[in-house]
Coordinates of C-alpha atoms in Angstrom, one line a residue:
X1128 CA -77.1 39.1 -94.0
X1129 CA -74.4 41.3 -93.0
X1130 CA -72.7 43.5 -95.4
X1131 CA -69.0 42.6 -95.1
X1132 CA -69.9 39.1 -95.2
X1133 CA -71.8 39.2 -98.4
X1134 CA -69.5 41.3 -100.2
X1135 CA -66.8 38.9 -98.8
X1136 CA -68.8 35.9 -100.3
X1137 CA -69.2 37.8 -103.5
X1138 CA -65.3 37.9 -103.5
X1139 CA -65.1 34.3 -102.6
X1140 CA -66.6 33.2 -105.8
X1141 CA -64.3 35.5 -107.8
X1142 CA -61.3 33.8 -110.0
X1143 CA -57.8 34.0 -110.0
X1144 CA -58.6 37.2 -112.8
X1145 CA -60.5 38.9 -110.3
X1146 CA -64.6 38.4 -111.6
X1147 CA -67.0 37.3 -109.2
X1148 CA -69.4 34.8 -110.2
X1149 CA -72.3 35.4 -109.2
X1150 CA -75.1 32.4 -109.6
X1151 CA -78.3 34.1 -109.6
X1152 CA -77.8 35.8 -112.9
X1153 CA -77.4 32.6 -114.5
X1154 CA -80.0 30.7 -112.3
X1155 CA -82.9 33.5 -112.3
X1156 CA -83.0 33.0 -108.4
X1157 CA -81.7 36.5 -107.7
X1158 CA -84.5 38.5 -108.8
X1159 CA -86.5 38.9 -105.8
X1160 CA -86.8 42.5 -104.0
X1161 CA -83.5 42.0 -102.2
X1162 CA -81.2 40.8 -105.1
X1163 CA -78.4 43.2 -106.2
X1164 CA -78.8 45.6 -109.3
X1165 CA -80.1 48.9 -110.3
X1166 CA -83.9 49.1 -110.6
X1167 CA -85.9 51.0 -113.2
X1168 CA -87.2 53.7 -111.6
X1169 CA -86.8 57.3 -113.9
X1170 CA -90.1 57.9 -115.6
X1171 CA -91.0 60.3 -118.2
X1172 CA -91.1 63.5 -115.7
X1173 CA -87.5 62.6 -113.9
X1174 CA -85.9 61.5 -117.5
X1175 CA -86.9 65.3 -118.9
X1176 CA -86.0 66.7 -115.4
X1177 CA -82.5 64.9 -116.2
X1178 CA -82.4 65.9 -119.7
X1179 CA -83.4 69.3 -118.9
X1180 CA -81.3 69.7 -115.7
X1181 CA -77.8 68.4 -117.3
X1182 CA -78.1 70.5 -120.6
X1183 CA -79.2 73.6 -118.8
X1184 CA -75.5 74.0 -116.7
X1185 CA -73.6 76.3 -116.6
X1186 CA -72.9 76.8 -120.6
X1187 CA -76.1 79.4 -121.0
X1188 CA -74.1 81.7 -118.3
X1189 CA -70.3 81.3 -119.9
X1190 CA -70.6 80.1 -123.3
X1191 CA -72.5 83.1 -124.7
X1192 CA -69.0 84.8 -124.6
X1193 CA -67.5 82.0 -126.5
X1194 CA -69.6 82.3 -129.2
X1195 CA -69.9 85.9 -129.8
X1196 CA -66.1 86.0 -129.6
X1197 CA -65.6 83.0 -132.2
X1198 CA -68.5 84.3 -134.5
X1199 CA -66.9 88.1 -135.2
X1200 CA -68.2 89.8 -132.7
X1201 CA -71.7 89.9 -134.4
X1202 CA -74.8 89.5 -132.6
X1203 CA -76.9 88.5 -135.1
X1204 CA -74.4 85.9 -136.3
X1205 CA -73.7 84.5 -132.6
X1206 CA -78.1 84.3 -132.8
X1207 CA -77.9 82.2 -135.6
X1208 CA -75.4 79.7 -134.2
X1209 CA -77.4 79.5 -131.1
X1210 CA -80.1 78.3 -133.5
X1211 CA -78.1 76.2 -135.6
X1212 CA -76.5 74.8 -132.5
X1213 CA -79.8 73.6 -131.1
X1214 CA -81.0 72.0 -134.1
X1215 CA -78.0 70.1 -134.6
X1216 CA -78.4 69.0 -131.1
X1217 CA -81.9 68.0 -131.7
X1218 CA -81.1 66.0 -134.9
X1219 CA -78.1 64.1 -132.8
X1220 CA -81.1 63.5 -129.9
X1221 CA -83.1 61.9 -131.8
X1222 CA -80.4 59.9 -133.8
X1223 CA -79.8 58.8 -129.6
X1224 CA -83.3 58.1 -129.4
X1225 CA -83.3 55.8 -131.8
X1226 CA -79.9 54.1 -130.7
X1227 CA -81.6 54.2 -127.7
X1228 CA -84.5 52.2 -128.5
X1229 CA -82.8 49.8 -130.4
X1230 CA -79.7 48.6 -128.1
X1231 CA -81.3 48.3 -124.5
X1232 CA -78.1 48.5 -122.5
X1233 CA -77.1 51.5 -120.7
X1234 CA -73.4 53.0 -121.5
X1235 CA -74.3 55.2 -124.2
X1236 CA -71.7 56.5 -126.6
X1237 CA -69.5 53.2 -125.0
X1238 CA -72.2 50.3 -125.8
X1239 CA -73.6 52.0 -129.5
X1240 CA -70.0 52.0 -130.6
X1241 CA -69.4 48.5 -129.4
X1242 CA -72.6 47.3 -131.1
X1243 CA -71.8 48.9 -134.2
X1244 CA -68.2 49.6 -135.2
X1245 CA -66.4 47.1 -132.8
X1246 CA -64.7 46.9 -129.1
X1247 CA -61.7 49.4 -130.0
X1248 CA -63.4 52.3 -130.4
X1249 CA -65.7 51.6 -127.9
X1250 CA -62.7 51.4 -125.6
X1251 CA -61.3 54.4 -126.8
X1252 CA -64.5 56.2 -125.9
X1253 CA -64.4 54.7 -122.4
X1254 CA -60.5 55.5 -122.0
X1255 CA -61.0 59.3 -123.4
X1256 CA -64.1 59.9 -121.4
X1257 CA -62.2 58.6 -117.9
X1258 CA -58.8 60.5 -118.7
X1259 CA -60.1 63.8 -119.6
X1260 CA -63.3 64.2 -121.0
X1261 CA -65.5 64.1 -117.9
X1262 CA -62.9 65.6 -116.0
X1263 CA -62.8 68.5 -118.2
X1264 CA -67.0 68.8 -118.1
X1265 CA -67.3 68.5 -114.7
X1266 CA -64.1 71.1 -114.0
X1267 CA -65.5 74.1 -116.1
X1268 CA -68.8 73.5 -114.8
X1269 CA -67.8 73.1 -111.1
X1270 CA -65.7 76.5 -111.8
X1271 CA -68.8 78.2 -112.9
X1272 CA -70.4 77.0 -109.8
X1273 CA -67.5 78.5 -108.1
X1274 CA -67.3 81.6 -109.9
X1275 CA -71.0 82.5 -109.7
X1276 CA -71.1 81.4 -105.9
X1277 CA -68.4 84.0 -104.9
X1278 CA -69.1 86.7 -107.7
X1279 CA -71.9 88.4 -105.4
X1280 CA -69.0 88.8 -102.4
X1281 CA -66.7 90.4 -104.6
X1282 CA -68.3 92.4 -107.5
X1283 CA -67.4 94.6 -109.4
X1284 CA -63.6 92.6 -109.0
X1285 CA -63.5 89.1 -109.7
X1286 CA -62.6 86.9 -107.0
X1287 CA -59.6 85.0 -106.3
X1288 CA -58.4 82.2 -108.2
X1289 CA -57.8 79.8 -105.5
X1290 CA -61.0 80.4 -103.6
X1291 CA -62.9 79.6 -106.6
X1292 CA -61.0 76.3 -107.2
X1293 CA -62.1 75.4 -103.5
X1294 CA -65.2 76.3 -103.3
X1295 CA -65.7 74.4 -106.9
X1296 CA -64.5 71.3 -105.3
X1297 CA -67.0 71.7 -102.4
X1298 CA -69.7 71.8 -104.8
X1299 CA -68.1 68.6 -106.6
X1300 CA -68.1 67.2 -103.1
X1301 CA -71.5 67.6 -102.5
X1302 CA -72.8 66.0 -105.7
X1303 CA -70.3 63.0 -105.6
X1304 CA -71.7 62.6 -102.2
X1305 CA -75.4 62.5 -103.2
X1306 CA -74.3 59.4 -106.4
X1307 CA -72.8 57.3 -103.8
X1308 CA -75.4 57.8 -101.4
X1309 CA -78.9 56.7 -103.6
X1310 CA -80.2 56.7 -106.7
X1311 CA -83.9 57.9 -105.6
X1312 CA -82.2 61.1 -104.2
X1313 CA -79.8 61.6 -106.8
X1314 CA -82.8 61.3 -109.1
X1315 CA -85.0 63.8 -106.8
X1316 CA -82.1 66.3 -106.6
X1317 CA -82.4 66.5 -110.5
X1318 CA -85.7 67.2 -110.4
X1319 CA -85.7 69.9 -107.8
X1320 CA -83.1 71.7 -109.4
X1321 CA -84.3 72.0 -112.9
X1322 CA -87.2 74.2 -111.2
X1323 CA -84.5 76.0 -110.1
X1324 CA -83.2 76.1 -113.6
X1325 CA -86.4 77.2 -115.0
X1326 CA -86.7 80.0 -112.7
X1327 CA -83.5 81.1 -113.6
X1328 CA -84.3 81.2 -116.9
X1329 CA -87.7 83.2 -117.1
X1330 CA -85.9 85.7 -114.9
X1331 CA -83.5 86.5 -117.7
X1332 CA -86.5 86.1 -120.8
X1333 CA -89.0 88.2 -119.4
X1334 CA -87.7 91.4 -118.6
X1335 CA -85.3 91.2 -121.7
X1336 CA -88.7 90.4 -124.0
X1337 CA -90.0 93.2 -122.1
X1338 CA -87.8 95.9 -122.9
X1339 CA -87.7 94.8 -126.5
X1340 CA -91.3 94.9 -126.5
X1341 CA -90.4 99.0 -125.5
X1342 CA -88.5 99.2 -128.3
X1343 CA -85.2 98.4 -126.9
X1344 CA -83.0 97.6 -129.9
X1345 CA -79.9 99.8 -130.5
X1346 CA -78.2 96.5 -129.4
X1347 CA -79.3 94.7 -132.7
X1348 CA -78.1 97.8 -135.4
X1349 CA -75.9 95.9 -137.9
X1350 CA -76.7 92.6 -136.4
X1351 CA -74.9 91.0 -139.2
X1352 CA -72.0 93.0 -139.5
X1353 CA -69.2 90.1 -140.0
X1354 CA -66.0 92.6 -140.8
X1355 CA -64.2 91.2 -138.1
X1356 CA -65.3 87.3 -138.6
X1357 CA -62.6 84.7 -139.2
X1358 CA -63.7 81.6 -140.7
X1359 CA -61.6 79.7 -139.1
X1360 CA -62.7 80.4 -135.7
X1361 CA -66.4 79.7 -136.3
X1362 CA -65.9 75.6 -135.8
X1363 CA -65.1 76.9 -132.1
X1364 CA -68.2 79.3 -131.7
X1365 CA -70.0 76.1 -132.6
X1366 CA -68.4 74.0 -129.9
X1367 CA -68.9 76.4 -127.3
X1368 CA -72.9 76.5 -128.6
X1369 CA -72.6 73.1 -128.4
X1370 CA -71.4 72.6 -125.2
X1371 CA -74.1 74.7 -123.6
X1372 CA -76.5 72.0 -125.4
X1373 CA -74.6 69.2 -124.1
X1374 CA -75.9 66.7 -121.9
X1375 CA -78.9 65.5 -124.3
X1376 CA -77.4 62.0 -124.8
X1377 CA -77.0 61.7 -121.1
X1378 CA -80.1 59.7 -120.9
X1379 CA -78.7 56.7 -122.9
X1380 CA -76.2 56.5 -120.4
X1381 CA -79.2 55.1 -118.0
X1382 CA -81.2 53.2 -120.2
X1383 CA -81.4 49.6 -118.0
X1384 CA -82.7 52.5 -115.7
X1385 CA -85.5 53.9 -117.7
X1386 CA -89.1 52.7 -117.1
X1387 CA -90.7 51.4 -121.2
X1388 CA -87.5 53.5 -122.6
X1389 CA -89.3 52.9 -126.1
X1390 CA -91.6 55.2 -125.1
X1391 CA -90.2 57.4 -122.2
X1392 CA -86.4 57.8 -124.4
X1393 CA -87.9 59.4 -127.8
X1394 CA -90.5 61.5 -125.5
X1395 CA -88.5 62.9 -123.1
X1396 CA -85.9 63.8 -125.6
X1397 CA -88.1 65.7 -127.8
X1398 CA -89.8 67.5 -124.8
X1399 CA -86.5 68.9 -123.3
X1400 CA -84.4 69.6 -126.6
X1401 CA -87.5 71.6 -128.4
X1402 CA -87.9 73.3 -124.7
X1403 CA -84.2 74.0 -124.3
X1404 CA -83.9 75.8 -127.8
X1405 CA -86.5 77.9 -127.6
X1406 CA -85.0 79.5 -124.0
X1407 CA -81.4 79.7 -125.4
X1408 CA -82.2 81.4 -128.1
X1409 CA -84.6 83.6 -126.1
X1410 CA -82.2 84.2 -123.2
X1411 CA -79.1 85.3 -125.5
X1412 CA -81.7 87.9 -127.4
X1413 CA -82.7 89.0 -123.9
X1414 CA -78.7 89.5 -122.9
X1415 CA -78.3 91.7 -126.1
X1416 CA -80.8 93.5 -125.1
X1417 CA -79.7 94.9 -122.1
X1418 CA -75.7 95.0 -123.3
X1419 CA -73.9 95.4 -126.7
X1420 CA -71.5 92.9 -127.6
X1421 CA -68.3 94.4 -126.1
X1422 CA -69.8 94.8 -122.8
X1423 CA -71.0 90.9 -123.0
X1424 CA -67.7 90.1 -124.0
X1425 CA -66.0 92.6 -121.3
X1426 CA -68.4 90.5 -118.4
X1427 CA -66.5 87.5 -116.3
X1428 CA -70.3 86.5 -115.2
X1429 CA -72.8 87.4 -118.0
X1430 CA -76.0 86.7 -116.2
X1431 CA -75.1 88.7 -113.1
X1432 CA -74.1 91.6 -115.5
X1433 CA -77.4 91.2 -117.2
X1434 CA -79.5 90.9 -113.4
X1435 CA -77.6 93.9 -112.3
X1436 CA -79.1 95.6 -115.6
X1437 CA -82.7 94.4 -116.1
X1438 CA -83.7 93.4 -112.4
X1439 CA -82.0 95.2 -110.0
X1440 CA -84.2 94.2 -107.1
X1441 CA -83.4 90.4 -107.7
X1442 CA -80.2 90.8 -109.3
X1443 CA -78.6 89.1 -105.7
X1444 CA -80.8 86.1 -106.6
X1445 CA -79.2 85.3 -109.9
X1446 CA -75.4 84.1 -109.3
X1447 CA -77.9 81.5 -106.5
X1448 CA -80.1 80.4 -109.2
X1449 CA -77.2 79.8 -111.8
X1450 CA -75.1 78.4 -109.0
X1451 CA -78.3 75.9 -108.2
X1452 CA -78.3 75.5 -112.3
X1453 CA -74.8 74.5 -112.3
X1454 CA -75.1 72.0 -109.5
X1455 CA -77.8 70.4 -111.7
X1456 CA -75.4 69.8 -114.4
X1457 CA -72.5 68.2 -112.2
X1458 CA -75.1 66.3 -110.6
X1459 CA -76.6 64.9 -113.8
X1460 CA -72.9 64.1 -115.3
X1461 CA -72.2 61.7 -112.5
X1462 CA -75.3 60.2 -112.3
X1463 CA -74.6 59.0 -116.0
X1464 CA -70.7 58.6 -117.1
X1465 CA -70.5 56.2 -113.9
X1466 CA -73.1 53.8 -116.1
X1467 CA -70.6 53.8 -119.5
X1468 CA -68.0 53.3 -117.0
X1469 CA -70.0 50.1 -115.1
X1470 CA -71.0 48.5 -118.4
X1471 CA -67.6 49.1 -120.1
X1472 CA -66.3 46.8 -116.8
X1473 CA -69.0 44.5 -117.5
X1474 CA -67.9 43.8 -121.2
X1475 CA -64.3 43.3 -120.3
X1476 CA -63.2 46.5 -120.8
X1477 CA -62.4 48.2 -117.9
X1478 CA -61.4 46.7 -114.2
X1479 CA -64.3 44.7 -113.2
X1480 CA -64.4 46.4 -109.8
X1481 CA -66.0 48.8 -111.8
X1482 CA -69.2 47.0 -112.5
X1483 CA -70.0 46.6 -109.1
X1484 CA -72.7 48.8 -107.1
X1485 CA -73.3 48.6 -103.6
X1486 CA -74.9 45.6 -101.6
X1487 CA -77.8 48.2 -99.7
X1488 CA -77.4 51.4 -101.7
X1489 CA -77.4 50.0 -105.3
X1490 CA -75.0 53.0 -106.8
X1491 CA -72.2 52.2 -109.0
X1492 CA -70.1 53.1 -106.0
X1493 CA -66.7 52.8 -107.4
X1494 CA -67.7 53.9 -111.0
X1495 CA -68.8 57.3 -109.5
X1496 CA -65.4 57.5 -106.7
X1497 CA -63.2 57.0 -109.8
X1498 CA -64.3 60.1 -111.5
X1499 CA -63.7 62.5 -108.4
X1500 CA -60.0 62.7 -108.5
X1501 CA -59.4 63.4 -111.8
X1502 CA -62.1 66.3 -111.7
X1503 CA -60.3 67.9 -108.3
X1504 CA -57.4 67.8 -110.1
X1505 CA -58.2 69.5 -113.4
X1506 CA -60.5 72.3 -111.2
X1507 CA -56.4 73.8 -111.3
X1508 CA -56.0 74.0 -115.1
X1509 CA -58.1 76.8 -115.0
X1510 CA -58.9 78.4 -118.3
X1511 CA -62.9 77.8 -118.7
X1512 CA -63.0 78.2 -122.7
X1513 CA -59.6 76.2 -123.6
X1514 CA -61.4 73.4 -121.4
X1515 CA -64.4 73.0 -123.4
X1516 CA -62.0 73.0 -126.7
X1517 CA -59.9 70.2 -125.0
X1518 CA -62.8 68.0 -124.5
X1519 CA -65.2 69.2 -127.0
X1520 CA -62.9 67.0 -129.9
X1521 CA -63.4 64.1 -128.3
X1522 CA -66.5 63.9 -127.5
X1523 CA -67.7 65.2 -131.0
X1524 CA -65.5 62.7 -132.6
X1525 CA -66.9 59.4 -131.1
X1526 CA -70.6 61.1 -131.2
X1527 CA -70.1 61.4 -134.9
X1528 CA -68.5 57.7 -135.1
X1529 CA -71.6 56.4 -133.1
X1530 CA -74.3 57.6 -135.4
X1531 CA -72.1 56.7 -138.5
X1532 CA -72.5 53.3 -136.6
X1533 CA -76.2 53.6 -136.5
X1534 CA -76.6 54.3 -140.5
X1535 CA -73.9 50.9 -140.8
X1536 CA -76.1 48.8 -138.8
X1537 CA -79.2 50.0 -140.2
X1538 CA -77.6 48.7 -143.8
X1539 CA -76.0 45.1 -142.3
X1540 CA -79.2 44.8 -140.2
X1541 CA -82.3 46.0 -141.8
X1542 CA -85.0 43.4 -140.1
X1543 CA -83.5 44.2 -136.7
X1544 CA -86.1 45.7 -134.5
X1545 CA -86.3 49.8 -134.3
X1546 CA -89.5 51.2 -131.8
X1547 CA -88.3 54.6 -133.0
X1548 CA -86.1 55.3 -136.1
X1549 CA -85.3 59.0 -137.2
X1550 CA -85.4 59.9 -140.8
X1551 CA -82.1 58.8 -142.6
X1552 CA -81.5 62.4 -143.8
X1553 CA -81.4 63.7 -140.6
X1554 CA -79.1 61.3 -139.6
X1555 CA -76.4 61.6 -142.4
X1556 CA -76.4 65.5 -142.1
X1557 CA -75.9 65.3 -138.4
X1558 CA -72.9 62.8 -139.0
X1559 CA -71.8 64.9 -141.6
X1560 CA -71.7 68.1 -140.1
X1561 CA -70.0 67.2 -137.1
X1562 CA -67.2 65.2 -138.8
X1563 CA -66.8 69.1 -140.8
X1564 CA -66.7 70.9 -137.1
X1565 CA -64.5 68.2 -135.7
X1566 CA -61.9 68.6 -138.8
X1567 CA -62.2 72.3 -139.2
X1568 CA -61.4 72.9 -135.8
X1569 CA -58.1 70.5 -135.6
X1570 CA -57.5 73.7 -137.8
X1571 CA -58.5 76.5 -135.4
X1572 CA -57.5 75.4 -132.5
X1573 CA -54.4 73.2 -133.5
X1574 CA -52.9 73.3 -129.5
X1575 CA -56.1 71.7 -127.2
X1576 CA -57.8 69.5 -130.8
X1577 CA -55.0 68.5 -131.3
X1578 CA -53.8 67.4 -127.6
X1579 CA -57.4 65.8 -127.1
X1580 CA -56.9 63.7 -130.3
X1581 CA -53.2 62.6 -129.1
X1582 CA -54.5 61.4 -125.5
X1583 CA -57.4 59.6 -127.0
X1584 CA -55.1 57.8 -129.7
X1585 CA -52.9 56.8 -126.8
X1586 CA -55.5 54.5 -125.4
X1587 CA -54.7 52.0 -128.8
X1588 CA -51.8 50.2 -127.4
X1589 CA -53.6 50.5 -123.9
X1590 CA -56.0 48.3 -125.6
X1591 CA -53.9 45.8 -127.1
X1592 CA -51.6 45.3 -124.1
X1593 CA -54.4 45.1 -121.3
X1594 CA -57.2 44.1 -123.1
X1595 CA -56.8 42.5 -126.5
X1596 CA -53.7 40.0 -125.5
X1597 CA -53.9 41.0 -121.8
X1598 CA -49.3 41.1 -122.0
X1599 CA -49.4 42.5 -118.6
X1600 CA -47.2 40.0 -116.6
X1601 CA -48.8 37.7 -114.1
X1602 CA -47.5 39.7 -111.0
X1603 CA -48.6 43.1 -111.8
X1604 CA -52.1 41.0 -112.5
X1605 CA -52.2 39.4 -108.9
X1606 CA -51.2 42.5 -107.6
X1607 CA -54.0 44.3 -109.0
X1608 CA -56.5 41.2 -108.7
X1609 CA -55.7 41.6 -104.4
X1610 CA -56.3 45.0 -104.6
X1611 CA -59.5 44.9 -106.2
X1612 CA -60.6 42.5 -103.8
X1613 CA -59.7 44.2 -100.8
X1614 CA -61.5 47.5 -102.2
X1615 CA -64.9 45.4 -103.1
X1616 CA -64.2 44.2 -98.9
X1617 CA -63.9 47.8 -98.2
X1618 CA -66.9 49.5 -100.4
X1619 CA -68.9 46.9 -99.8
X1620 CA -69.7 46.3 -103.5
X1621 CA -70.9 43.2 -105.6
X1622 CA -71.7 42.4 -109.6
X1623 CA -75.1 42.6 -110.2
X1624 CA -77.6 39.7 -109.5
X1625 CA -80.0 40.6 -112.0
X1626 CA -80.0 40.9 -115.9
X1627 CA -81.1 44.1 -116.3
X1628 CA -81.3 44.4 -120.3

């Protein structure tokens, strides 16, 4: 069949509201090897490659700063958060394994909250995550990219503003490119760079182990000193920790995806959180090894200040490797957010062109296009740290609100099947504490908290008028309805054919 005239049949079968019907996910007959839908095909290694390969970004190479600069200026306390910050993230993992295990639809964040606490908040995940959320991930880490690509050409000065915004949105380019293109190399791509990642890695431990093996420790006198510690700040040494952890709950995004996720989920979730930990916390000790904490907070690219320290010879491989690591992170972020965006169509919530992958390809074509706009744009805003503030509230919020939804529906449902189910302490401390950062840092950082919680609010009457009571008048509706149509033409793009959870 050719492609324009199935996607054009697909379209024929849609309403006057825009939703294609299509017959063989009600019939069954559209589950042979050339039916429409995404497949299951991560296993264990490629879902701790994606794990792995989206936490480790760029946030190990820029957010050391933003801790040690939020925590006093005091190593030992900036240590400690690194710690503190991957424990936390390990407790919130494995609250996501089990959400994971027990709600088998993909979306993440989006579908837990709609299981649990109701559609509005799960469309004011969706709406927060597509206005500037994801934008403001991807932008800070394609800057890294950016920064780190040209810093070799134009050390010791840093290099030009704009040329880093373009080259960043080459490297966006490139990974937007490979999620449209096919899942299997999208998939592959975050496999090969998390060796890269790894490498990068073990070239910062080992010679910073080494030289405190010789006894290289003037860096760590008065580790603790906290004279110039604000209180106040530490919620935002904690969300730029955090941020470098980010990415754990990525996987949840893919679940329909996963190959037996009840086993796969939990294990690959443990494996890469316990193994990310252990290198942050070893890679910061080895970066106050070789500088104090005014130089660190003095360098535009730590890791190439640190290379240019420890391994002289290889120091020119570095900004590649960390480049490579950030591409890894980009590349993981749209592989997943597309996913909450296609099942957040799928429910109702979000245009249902949006739902739709592509009739030989099988990507959530116009879930991942929709993204790269926004993310070109906000590359200009600029300021790395005040990006990860802005979309730090957000996403901490609904996180929070989504394992408060687990320990609801644990009490409402308590027969309802659970293959893996973390211990209800851990679970209420992680909701806890991150409901304290969230609040003390409306606080701290009144300006960019405080504009992330304004733009997510505003998506409440978006709700009520588009979804809830659907007031939009019947033109605008048509309008929009013909436009979808023509793009589905266009992409070649159709609703899945297969229940895939």
């Amino acid at each position: 069949m050719e492609a324009g005239t199935k996607a054009e049949s697909v379209v024929a079968a849609a309403g006057s509201n825009g939703k294609a019907e299509v017959t063989g996910q009600e019939s069954g007959d559209g589950d042979g090897p050339e039916a429409v839908h995404l497949r299951r095909t991560i296993g264990l290694l490629p879902a701790v490659s994606f794990i792995f390969g989206t936490v480790v970004g760029s946030g190990i190479f820029i957010a050391p700063k933003g801790v040690l600069m939020n925590s006093g200026n005091s190593v030992g306390l900036s240590l400690l958060v690194w710690l503190l910050c991957g424990i936390l993230s390990m407790c919130g993992a494995l609250c996501y394994a089990e959400l994971g295990t027990t709600f088998k639809k993909s979306g993440g964040h989006y579908t837990y909250l709609l299981e649990t606490l109701g559609p509005l908040p799960a469309f004011l995940r969706l709406w927060s995550e597509f206005m500037f959320v994801r934008p403001a991930v991807a932008s800070y880490v394609s800057l890294a990219f950016g920064r780190y690509v040209l810093e070799p050409f134009f050390s010791p000065c840093s290099a030009p503003a704009s040329l880093v915004a373009m080259v960043s949105i080459i490297g966006v380019t490139s990974v937007v490119a490979v999620n449209c293109w096919s899942v299997t190399l999208a998939s592959r791509t975050q496999v090969t760079l998390t060796v890269i990642k790894m490498l990068a890695l073990i070239l910062i431990i080992i010679p910073g182990i080494i030289a405190l093996g010789r006894g290289q420790t003037e860096n760590f006198q008065n580790a603790f000193d906290t004279e110039s510690l604000v209180l106040t700040k530490l919620p935002l040494a904690f969300y730029s920790g955090l941020y470098a952890y980010g990415g754990w709950f990525y996987l949840n995004f893919v679940t329909e995806e996963v190959i037996n996720p009840n086993r796969n989920i939990p294990l690959a979730i443990i494996i890469s959180m316990v193994t990310v930990t252990i290198c942050y916390v070893l890679v910061n000790v080895a970066y106050y090894t070789m500088m104090s904490a005014d130089e660190l907070l003095m360098s535009e690219a730590v890791a190439v200040t640190f290379a240019n320290r420890a391994i002289r010879g290889l120091s020119s491989l570095i900004p590649v490797l960390v480049s490579a690591s950030c591409l890894g992170a980009l590349n993981g972020g749209f592989f997943a957010v597309p996913r909450m965006l296609f099942v957040g169509a799928r429910e109702g919530h979000w245009p249902v062109l949006f739902s739709m992958i592509h009739i030989r390809r099988e990507t959530p074509l116009p879930a991942v296009l929709l993204l790269y706009p926004l993310v070109v744009l906000m590359v200009g805003r600029g300021d790395i740290y005040q990006l990860i503030n802005f979309a730090s509230f957000s996403r901490w919020v609904f996180i929070a609100m989504a394992t408060l939804g687990m320990l609801i529906h644990r009490y409402r449902f308590p027969q309802h099947p659970r293959p893996f189910k973390v211990p209800l302490a851990v679970a209420i401390v992680f909701t806890v504490v991150c409901f304290f950062i969230v609040g003390l840092s409306l606080y701290s950082d009144p300006w960019n908290t405080g504009g992330s919680c304004i733009l997510t609010l505003s998506g409440v009457p978006i709700y009520y008028l588009t979804v809830k009571h659907q007031y939009v008048p019947r033109r605008f509706r048509r309008a929009f309805d013909y436009v979808c149509r023509q793009l589905q033409i266009l992409l070649e793009v159709a609703k899945q054919e297969v229940r895939t959870f």
